[in-house]
GROMACS .gro file of C-alpha atoms in nm:
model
  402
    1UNK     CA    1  11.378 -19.170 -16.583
    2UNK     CA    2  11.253 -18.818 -16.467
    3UNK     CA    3  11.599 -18.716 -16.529
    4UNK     CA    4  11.609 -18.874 -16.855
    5UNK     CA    5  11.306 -18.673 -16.967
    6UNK     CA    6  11.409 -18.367 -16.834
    7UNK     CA    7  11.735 -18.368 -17.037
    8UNK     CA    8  11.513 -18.493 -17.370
    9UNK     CA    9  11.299 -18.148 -17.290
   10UNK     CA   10  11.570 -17.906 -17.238
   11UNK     CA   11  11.741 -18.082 -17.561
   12UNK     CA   12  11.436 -18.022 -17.797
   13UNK     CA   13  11.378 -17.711 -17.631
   14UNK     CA   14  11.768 -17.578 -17.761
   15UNK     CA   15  11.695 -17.719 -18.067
   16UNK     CA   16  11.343 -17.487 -18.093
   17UNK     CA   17  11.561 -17.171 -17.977
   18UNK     CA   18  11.386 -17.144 -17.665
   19UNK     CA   19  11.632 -17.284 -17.398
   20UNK     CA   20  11.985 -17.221 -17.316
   21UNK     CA   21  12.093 -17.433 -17.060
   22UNK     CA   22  12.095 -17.852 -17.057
   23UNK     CA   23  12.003 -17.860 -16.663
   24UNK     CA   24  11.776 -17.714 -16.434
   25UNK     CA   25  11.873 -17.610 -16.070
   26UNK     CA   26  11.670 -17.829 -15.820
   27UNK     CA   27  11.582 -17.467 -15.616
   28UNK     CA   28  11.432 -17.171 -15.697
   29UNK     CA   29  11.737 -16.902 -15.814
   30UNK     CA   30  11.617 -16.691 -16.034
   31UNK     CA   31  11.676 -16.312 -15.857
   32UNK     CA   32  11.440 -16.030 -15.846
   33UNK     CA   33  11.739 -15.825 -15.958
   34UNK     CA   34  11.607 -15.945 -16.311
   35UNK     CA   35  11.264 -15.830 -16.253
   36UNK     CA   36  11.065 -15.477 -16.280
   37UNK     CA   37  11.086 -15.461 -15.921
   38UNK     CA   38  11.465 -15.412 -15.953
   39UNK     CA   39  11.507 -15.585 -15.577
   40UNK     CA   40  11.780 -15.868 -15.538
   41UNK     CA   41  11.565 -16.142 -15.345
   42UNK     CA   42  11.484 -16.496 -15.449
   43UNK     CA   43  11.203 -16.613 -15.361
   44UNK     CA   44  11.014 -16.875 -15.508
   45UNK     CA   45  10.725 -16.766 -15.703
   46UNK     CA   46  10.533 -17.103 -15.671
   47UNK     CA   47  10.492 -17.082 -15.328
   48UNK     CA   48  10.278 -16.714 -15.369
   49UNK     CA   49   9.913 -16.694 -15.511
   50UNK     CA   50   9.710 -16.427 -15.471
   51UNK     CA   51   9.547 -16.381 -15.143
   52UNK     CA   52   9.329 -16.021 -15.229
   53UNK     CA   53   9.116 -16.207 -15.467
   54UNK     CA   54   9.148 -16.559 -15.378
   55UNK     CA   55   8.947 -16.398 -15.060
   56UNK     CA   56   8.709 -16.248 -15.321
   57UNK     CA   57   8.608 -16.525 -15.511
   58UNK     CA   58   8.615 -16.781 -15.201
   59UNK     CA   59   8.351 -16.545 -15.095
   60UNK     CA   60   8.165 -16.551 -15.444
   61UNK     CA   61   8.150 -16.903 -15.379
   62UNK     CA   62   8.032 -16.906 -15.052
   63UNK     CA   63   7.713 -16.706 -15.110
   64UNK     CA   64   7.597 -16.818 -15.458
   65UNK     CA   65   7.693 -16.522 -15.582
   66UNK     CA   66   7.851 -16.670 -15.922
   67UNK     CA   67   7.525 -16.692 -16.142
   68UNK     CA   68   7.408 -16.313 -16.054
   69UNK     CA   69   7.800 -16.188 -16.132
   70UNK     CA   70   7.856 -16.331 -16.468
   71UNK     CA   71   7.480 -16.169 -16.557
   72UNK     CA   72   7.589 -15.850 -16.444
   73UNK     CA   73   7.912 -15.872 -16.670
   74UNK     CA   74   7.725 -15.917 -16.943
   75UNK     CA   75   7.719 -15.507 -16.948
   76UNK     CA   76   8.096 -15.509 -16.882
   77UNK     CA   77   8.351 -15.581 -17.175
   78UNK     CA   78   8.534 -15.264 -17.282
   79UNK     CA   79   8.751 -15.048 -17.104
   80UNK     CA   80   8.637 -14.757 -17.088
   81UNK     CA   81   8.267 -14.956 -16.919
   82UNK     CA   82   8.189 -14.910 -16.559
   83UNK     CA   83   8.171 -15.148 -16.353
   84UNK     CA   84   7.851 -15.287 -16.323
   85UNK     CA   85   7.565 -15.331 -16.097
   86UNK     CA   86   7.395 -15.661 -15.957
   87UNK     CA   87   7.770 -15.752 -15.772
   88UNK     CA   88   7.785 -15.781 -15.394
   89UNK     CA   89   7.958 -15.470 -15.276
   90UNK     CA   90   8.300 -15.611 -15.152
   91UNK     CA   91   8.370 -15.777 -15.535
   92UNK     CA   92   8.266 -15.422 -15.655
   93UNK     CA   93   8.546 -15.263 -15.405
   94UNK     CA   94   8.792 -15.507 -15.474
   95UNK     CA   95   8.748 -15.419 -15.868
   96UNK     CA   96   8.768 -15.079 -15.803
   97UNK     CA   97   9.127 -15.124 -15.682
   98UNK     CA   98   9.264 -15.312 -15.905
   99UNK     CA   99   9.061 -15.251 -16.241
  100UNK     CA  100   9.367 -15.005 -16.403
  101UNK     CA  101   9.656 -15.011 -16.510
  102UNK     CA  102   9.941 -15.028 -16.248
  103UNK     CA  103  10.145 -14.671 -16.235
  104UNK     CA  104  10.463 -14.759 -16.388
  105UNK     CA  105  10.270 -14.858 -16.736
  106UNK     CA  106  10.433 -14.655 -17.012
  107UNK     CA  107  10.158 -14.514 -17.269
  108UNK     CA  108  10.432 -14.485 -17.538
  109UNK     CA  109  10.517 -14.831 -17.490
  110UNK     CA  110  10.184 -14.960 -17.509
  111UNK     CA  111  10.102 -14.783 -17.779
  112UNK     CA  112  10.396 -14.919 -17.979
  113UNK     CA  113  10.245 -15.269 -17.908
  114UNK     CA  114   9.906 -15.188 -18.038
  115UNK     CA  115  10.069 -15.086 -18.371
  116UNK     CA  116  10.336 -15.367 -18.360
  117UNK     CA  117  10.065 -15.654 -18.272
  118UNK     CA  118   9.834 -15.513 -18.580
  119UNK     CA  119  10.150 -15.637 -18.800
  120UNK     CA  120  10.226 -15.937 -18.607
  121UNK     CA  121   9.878 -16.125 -18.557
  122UNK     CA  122   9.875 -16.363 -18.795
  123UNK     CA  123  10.202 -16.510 -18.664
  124UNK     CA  124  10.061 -16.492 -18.289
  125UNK     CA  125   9.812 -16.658 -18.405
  126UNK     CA  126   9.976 -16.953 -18.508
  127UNK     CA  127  10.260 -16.927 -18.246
  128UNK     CA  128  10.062 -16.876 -17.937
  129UNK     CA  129   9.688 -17.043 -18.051
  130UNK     CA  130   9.829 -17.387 -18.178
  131UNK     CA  131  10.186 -17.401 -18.079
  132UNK     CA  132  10.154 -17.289 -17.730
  133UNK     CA  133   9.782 -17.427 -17.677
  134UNK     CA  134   9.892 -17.776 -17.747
  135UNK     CA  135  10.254 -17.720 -17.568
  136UNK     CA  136  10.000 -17.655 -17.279
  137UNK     CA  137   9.918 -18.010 -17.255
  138UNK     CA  138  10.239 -18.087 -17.178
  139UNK     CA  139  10.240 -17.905 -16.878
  140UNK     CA  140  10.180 -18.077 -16.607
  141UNK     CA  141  10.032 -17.880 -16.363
  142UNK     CA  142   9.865 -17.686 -16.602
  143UNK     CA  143   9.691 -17.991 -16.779
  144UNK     CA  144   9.555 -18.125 -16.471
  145UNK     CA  145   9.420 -17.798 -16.354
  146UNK     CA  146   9.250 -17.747 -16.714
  147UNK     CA  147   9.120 -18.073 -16.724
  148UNK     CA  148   8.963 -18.144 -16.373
  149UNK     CA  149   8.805 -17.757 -16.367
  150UNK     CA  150   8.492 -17.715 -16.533
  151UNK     CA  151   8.648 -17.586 -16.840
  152UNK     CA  152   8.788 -17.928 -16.915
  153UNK     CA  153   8.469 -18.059 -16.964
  154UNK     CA  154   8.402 -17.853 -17.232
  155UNK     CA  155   8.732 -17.753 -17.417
  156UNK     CA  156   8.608 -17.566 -17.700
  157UNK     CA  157   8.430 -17.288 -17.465
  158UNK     CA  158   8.762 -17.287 -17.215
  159UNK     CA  159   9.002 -17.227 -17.543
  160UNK     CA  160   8.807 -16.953 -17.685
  161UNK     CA  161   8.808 -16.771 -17.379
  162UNK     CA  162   9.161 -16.810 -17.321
  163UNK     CA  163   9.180 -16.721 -17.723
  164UNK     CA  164   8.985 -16.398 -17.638
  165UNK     CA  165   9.232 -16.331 -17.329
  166UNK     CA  166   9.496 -16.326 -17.622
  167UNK     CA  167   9.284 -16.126 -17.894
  168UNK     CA  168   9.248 -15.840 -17.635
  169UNK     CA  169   9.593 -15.857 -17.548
  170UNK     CA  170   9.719 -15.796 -17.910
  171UNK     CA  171   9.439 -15.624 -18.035
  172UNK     CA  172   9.496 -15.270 -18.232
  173UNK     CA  173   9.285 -15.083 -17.931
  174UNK     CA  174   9.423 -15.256 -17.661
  175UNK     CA  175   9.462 -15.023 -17.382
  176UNK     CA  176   9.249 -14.753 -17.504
  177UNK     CA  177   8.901 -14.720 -17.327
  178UNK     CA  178   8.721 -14.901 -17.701
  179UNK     CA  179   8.930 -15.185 -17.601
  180UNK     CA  180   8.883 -15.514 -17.412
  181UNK     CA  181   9.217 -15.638 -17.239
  182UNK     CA  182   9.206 -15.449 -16.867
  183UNK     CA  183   8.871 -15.587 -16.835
  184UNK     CA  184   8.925 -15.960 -16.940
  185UNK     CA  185   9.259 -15.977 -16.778
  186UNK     CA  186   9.035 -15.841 -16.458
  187UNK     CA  187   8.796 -16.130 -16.572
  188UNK     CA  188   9.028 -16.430 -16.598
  189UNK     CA  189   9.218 -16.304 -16.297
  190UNK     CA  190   8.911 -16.364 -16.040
  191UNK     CA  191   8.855 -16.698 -16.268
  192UNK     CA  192   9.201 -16.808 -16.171
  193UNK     CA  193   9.071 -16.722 -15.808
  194UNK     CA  194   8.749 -16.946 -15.843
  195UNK     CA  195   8.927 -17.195 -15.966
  196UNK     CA  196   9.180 -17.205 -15.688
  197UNK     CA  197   8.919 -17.254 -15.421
  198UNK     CA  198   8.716 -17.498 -15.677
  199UNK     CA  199   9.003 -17.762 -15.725
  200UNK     CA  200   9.128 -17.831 -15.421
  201UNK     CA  201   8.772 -17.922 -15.348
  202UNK     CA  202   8.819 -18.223 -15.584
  203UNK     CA  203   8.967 -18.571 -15.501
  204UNK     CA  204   9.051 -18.659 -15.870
  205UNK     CA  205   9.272 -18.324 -15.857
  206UNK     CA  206   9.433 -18.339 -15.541
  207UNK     CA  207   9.567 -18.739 -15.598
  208UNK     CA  208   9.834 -18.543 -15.844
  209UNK     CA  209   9.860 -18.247 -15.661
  210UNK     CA  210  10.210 -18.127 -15.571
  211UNK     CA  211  10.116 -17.784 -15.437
  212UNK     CA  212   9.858 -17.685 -15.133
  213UNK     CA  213   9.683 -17.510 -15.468
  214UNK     CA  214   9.651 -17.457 -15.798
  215UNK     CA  215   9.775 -17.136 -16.053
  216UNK     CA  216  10.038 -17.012 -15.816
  217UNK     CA  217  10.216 -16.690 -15.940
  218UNK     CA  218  10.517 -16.975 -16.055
  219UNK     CA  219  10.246 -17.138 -16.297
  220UNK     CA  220  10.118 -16.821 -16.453
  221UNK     CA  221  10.462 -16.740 -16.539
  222UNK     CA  222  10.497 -17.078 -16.672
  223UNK     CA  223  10.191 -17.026 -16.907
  224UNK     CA  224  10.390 -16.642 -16.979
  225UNK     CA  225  10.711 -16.792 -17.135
  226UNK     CA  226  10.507 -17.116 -17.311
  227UNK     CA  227  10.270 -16.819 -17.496
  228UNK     CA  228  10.504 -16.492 -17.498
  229UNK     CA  229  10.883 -16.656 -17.440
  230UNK     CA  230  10.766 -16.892 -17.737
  231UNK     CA  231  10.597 -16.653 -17.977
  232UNK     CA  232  10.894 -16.404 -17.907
  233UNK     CA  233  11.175 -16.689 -17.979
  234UNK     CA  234  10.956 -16.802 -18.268
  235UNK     CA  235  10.962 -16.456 -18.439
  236UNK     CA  236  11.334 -16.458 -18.457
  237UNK     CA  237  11.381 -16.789 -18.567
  238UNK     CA  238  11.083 -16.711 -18.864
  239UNK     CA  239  11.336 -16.363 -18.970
  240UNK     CA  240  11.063 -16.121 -18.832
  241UNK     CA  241  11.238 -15.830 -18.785
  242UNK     CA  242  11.221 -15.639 -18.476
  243UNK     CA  243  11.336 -15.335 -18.348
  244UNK     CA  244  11.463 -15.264 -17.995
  245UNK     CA  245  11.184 -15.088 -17.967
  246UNK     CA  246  10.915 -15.291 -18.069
  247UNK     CA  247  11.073 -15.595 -17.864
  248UNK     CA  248  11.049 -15.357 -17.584
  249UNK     CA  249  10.722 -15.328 -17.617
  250UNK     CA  250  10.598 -15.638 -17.691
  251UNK     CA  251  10.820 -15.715 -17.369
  252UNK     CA  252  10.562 -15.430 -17.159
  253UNK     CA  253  10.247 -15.531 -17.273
  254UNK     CA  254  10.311 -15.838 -17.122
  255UNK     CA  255  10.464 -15.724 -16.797
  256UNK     CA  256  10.143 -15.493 -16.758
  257UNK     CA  257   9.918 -15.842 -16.874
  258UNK     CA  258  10.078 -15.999 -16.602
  259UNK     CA  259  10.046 -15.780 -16.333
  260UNK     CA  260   9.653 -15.729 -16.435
  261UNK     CA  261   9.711 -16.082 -16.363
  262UNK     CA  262   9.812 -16.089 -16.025
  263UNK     CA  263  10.176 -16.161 -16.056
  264UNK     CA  264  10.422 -15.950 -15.789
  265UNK     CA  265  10.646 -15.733 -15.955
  266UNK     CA  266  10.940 -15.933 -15.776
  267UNK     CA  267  10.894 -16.177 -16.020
  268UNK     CA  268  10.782 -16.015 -16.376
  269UNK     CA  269  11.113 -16.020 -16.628
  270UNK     CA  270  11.259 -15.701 -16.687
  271UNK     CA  271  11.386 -15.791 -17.015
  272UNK     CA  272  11.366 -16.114 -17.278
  273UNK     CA  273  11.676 -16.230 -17.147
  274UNK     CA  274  11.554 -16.228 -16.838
  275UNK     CA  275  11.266 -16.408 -16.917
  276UNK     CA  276  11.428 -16.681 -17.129
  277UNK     CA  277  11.673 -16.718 -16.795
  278UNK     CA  278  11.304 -16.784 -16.622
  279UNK     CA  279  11.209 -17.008 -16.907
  280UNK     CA  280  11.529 -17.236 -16.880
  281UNK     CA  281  11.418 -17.293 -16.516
  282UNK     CA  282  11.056 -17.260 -16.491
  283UNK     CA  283  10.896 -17.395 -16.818
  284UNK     CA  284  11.144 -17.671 -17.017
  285UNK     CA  285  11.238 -17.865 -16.694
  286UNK     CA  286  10.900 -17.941 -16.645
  287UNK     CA  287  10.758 -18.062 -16.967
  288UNK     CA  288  10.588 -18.407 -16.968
  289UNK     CA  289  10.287 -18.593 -17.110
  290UNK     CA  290  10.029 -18.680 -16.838
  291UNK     CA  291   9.686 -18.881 -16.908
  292UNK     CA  292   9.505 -18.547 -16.859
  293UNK     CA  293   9.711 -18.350 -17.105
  294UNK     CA  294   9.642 -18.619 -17.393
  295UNK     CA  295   9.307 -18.623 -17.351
  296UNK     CA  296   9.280 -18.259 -17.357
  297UNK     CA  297   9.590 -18.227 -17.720
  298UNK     CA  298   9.345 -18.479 -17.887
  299UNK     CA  299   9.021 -18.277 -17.801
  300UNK     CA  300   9.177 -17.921 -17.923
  301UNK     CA  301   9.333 -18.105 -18.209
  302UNK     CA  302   8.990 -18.249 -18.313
  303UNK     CA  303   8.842 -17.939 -18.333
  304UNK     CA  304   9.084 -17.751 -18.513
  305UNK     CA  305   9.061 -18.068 -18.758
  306UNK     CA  306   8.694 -18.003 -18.807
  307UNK     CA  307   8.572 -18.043 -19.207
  308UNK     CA  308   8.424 -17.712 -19.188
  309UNK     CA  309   8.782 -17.553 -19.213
  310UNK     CA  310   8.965 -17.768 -19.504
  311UNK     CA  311   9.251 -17.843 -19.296
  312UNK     CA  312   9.360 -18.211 -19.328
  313UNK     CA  313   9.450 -18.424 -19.013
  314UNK     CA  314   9.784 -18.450 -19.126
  315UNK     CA  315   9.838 -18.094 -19.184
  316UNK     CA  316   9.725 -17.992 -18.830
  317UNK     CA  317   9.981 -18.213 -18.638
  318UNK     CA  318  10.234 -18.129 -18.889
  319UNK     CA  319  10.182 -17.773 -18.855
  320UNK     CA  320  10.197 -17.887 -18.445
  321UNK     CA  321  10.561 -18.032 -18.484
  322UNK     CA  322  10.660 -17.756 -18.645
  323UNK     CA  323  10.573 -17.528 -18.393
  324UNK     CA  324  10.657 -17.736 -18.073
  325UNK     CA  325  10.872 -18.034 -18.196
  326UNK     CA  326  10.884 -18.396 -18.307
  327UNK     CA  327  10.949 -18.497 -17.888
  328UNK     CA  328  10.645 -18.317 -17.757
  329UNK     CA  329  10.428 -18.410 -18.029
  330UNK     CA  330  10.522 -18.745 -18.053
  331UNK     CA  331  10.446 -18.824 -17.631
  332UNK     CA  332  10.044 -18.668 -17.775
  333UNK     CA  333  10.058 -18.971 -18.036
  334UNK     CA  334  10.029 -18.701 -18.344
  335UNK     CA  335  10.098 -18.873 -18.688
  336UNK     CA  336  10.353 -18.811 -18.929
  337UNK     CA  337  10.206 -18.642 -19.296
  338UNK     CA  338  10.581 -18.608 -19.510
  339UNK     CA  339  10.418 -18.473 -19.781
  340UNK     CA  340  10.281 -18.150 -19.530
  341UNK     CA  341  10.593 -18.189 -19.311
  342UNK     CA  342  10.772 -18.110 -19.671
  343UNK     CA  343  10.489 -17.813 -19.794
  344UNK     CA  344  10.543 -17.632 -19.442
  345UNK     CA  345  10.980 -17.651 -19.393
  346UNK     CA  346  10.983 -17.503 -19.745
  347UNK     CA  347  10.647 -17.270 -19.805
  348UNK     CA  348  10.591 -17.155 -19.429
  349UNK     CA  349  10.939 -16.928 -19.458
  350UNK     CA  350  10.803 -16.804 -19.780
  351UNK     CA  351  10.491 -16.692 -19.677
  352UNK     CA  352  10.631 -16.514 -19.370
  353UNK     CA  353  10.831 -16.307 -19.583
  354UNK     CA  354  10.590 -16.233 -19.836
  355UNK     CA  355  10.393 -16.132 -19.570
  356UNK     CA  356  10.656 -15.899 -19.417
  357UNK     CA  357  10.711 -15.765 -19.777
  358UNK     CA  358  11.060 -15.919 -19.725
  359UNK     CA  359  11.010 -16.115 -20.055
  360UNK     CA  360  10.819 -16.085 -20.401
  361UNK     CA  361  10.788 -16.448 -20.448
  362UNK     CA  362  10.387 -16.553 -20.361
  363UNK     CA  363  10.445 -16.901 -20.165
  364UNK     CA  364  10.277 -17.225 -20.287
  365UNK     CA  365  10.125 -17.267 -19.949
  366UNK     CA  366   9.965 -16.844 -19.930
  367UNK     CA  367   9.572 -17.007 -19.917
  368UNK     CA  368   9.665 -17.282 -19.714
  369UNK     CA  369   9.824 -17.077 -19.476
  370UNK     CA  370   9.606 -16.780 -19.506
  371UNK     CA  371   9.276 -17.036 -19.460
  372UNK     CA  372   9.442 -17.221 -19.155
  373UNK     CA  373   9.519 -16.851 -18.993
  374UNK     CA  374   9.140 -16.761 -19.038
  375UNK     CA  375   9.019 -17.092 -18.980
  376UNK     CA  376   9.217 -17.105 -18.622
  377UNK     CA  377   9.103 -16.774 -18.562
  378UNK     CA  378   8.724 -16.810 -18.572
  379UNK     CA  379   8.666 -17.173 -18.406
  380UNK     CA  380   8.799 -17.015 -18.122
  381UNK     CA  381   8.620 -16.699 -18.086
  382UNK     CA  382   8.271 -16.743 -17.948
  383UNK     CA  383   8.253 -17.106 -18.152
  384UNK     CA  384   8.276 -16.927 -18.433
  385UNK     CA  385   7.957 -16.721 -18.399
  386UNK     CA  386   8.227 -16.392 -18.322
  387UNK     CA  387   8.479 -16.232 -18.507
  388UNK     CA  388   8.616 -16.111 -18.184
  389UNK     CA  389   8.469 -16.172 -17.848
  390UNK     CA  390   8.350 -16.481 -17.621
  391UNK     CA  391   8.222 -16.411 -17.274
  392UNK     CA  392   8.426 -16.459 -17.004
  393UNK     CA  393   8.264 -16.630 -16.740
  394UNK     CA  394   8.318 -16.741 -16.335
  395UNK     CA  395   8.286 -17.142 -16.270
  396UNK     CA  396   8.040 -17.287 -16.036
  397UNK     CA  397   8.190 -17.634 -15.997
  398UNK     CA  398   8.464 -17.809 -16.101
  399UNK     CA  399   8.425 -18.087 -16.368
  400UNK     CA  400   8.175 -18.346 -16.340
  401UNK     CA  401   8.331 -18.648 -16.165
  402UNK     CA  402   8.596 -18.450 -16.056
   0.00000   0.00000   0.00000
């Protein structure tokens, strides 16, 4: 049966453009020779974590320390802020090392994404905020971990800070000191750690464990090609052009993201191709529904659903199969709506090329699509009280129950 499954993923996953192969190695092969590192080693990337702050926040933990931190972040958001006072000395030492950007970032290259992801955002924000937010509930491991931390317990505050992770990210002043992304990748990175120590604290958790811990660098790389792989295989298939060097760096802001993110350099793709070779073994072998991941699809969904934006039922999980396919969507129990099924096939390739000034023909579907880009947009920043920021914030605790 697992077998079964596995073949039904890698299938739908061909059909999306974003797998290659029809089976999965039962081993870890993919070779640092593909990576930034430029080494020729394999080793297996979900067997490695991240010991320097996973020491960090275990400490955090230990002294009660997480209230009086996430005060004294209050003061810290942009780059170019200091760090602040109120932490215990050793997380202000550990920040100090690691709060910049590693030496072999290339300023041209990140400045080419700032310009490229001011063109591209409404696309990411379909791509990565509903396609790869509800492909994330098919993901085992990554369900499970969502659902039994604290953020599971209150999914509309986890997804707009993992929303905000991605604002920074593509944001017009990312990497200059008025920006946000080196600090919230800083942010989520010692969440990650928290929630390491945090979940293998919990029974509920550990009964579907199959690691000694959670978020290894293996799973961050899985939620990499699920957000980035994705939106980068969904922009060709959509006729965005893109030139080698905008795919380049689109390709580095990412490879810096996930270093911020405490990734080793052994493993970080050192081109797409690479990374959709990663993707083939990492991500679409491993797709399943799980309890945990349902629960969580129908609580994003139902937000995202909410009267306030316009947006029919029907559109939402139509707009959902479009982006991750009828297999995944129909394990998450989303209904069928032909008459938006029809609307999107025809008008969402329109409005993509009206927007890319590819086309002088105004889609039927320009408000709807405009409205549900907007709409998206908002519920997730700050519940909608921000146009572009929502605290990020250490856990205490796991989830109640958990």
């Amino acid at each position: 049966m697992q077998d079964l499954t596995r073949r039904r993923a890698l299938s739908i996953g061909a059909l999306l453009g974003i797998a290659t192969v029809t089976s999965a190695p039962n081993a870890w092969s993919w070779s640092s020779a593909g990576s930034i590192a430029g080494t020729d080693t394999v080793t297996d990337p979900f067997q490695v974590w991240d010991p320097d702050a996973d020491e960090v926040a275990a400490r955090l933990l230990a002294d009660g320390s997480i209230p009086s931190v996430n005060r004294a972040w209050d003061s810290w958001v942009r780059n170019k802020d200091a760090l602040p006072s109120g932490m215990p000395g050793y997380l202000t030492s550990y920040l100090e090392e690691v709060n910049r950007l590693p030496s072999w970032a290339d300023p041209q290259l990140l400045a080419a994404s700032e310009k490229l992801y001011k063109r591209l955002n409404s696309y990411l924000f379909v791509s990565e905020s509903l396609g790869s937010g509800i492909l994330s509930t098919v993901i085992p491991r990554e369900a499970r971990a969502v659902y039994w931390s604290a953020g599971g317990a209150d999914m509309r505050d986890r997804a707009a800070k993992t929303f905000t992770f991605g604002y920074d990210l593509h944001s017009p002043t990312t990497w200059q000191p008025s920006g946000f992304f080196v600090v919230s990748a800083n942010k989520t990175r010692l969440v990650h750690s928290v929630v390491r120590n945090l979940l293998v604290t919990s029974e509920r958790f550990m009964e579907t464990a199959d690691q000694p811990k959670p978020i290894s660098n293996g799973d961050i790389l899985v939620t990499f090609h699920s957000v980035a792989t994705v939106a980068y295989n969904n922009m060709k298939k959509w006729g965005i052009k893109l030139s080698a060097e905008e795919e380049a760096a689109d390709l580095h802001a990412w490879q810096v993201a996930l270093h911020l993110l405490g990734v080793q350099r052994q493993f970080i793709p050192a081109s797409w191709a690479e990374a959709r070779k990663q993707a083939d073994q990492m991500l679409w072998p491993v797709v399943s529904p799980t309890v945990e991941g349902t629960s969580l699809a129908t609580t994003l969904l139902g937000y995202i659903e909410d009267a306030t934006l316009g947006l029919t039922t029907g559109f939402v999980h139509e707009m959902v199969r479009f982006l991750i396919g009828d297999t995944y969507a129909d394990w998450l129990g989303l209904r069928n709506d032909w008459a938006s099924r029809g609307l999107i096939k025809v008008a969402w390739p329109t409005y993509v090329a009206f927007r890319e000034g590819l086309s002088p023909v105004v889609p039927d579907g320009l408000y709807l699509f405009d409205q549900f880009v907007r709409g998206v947009a908002m519920l997730f920043l700050n519940h909608g009280t921000s146009p572009t920021q929502t605290p990020i914030t250490l856990p205490a605790a796991n989830r109640p129950g958990a």
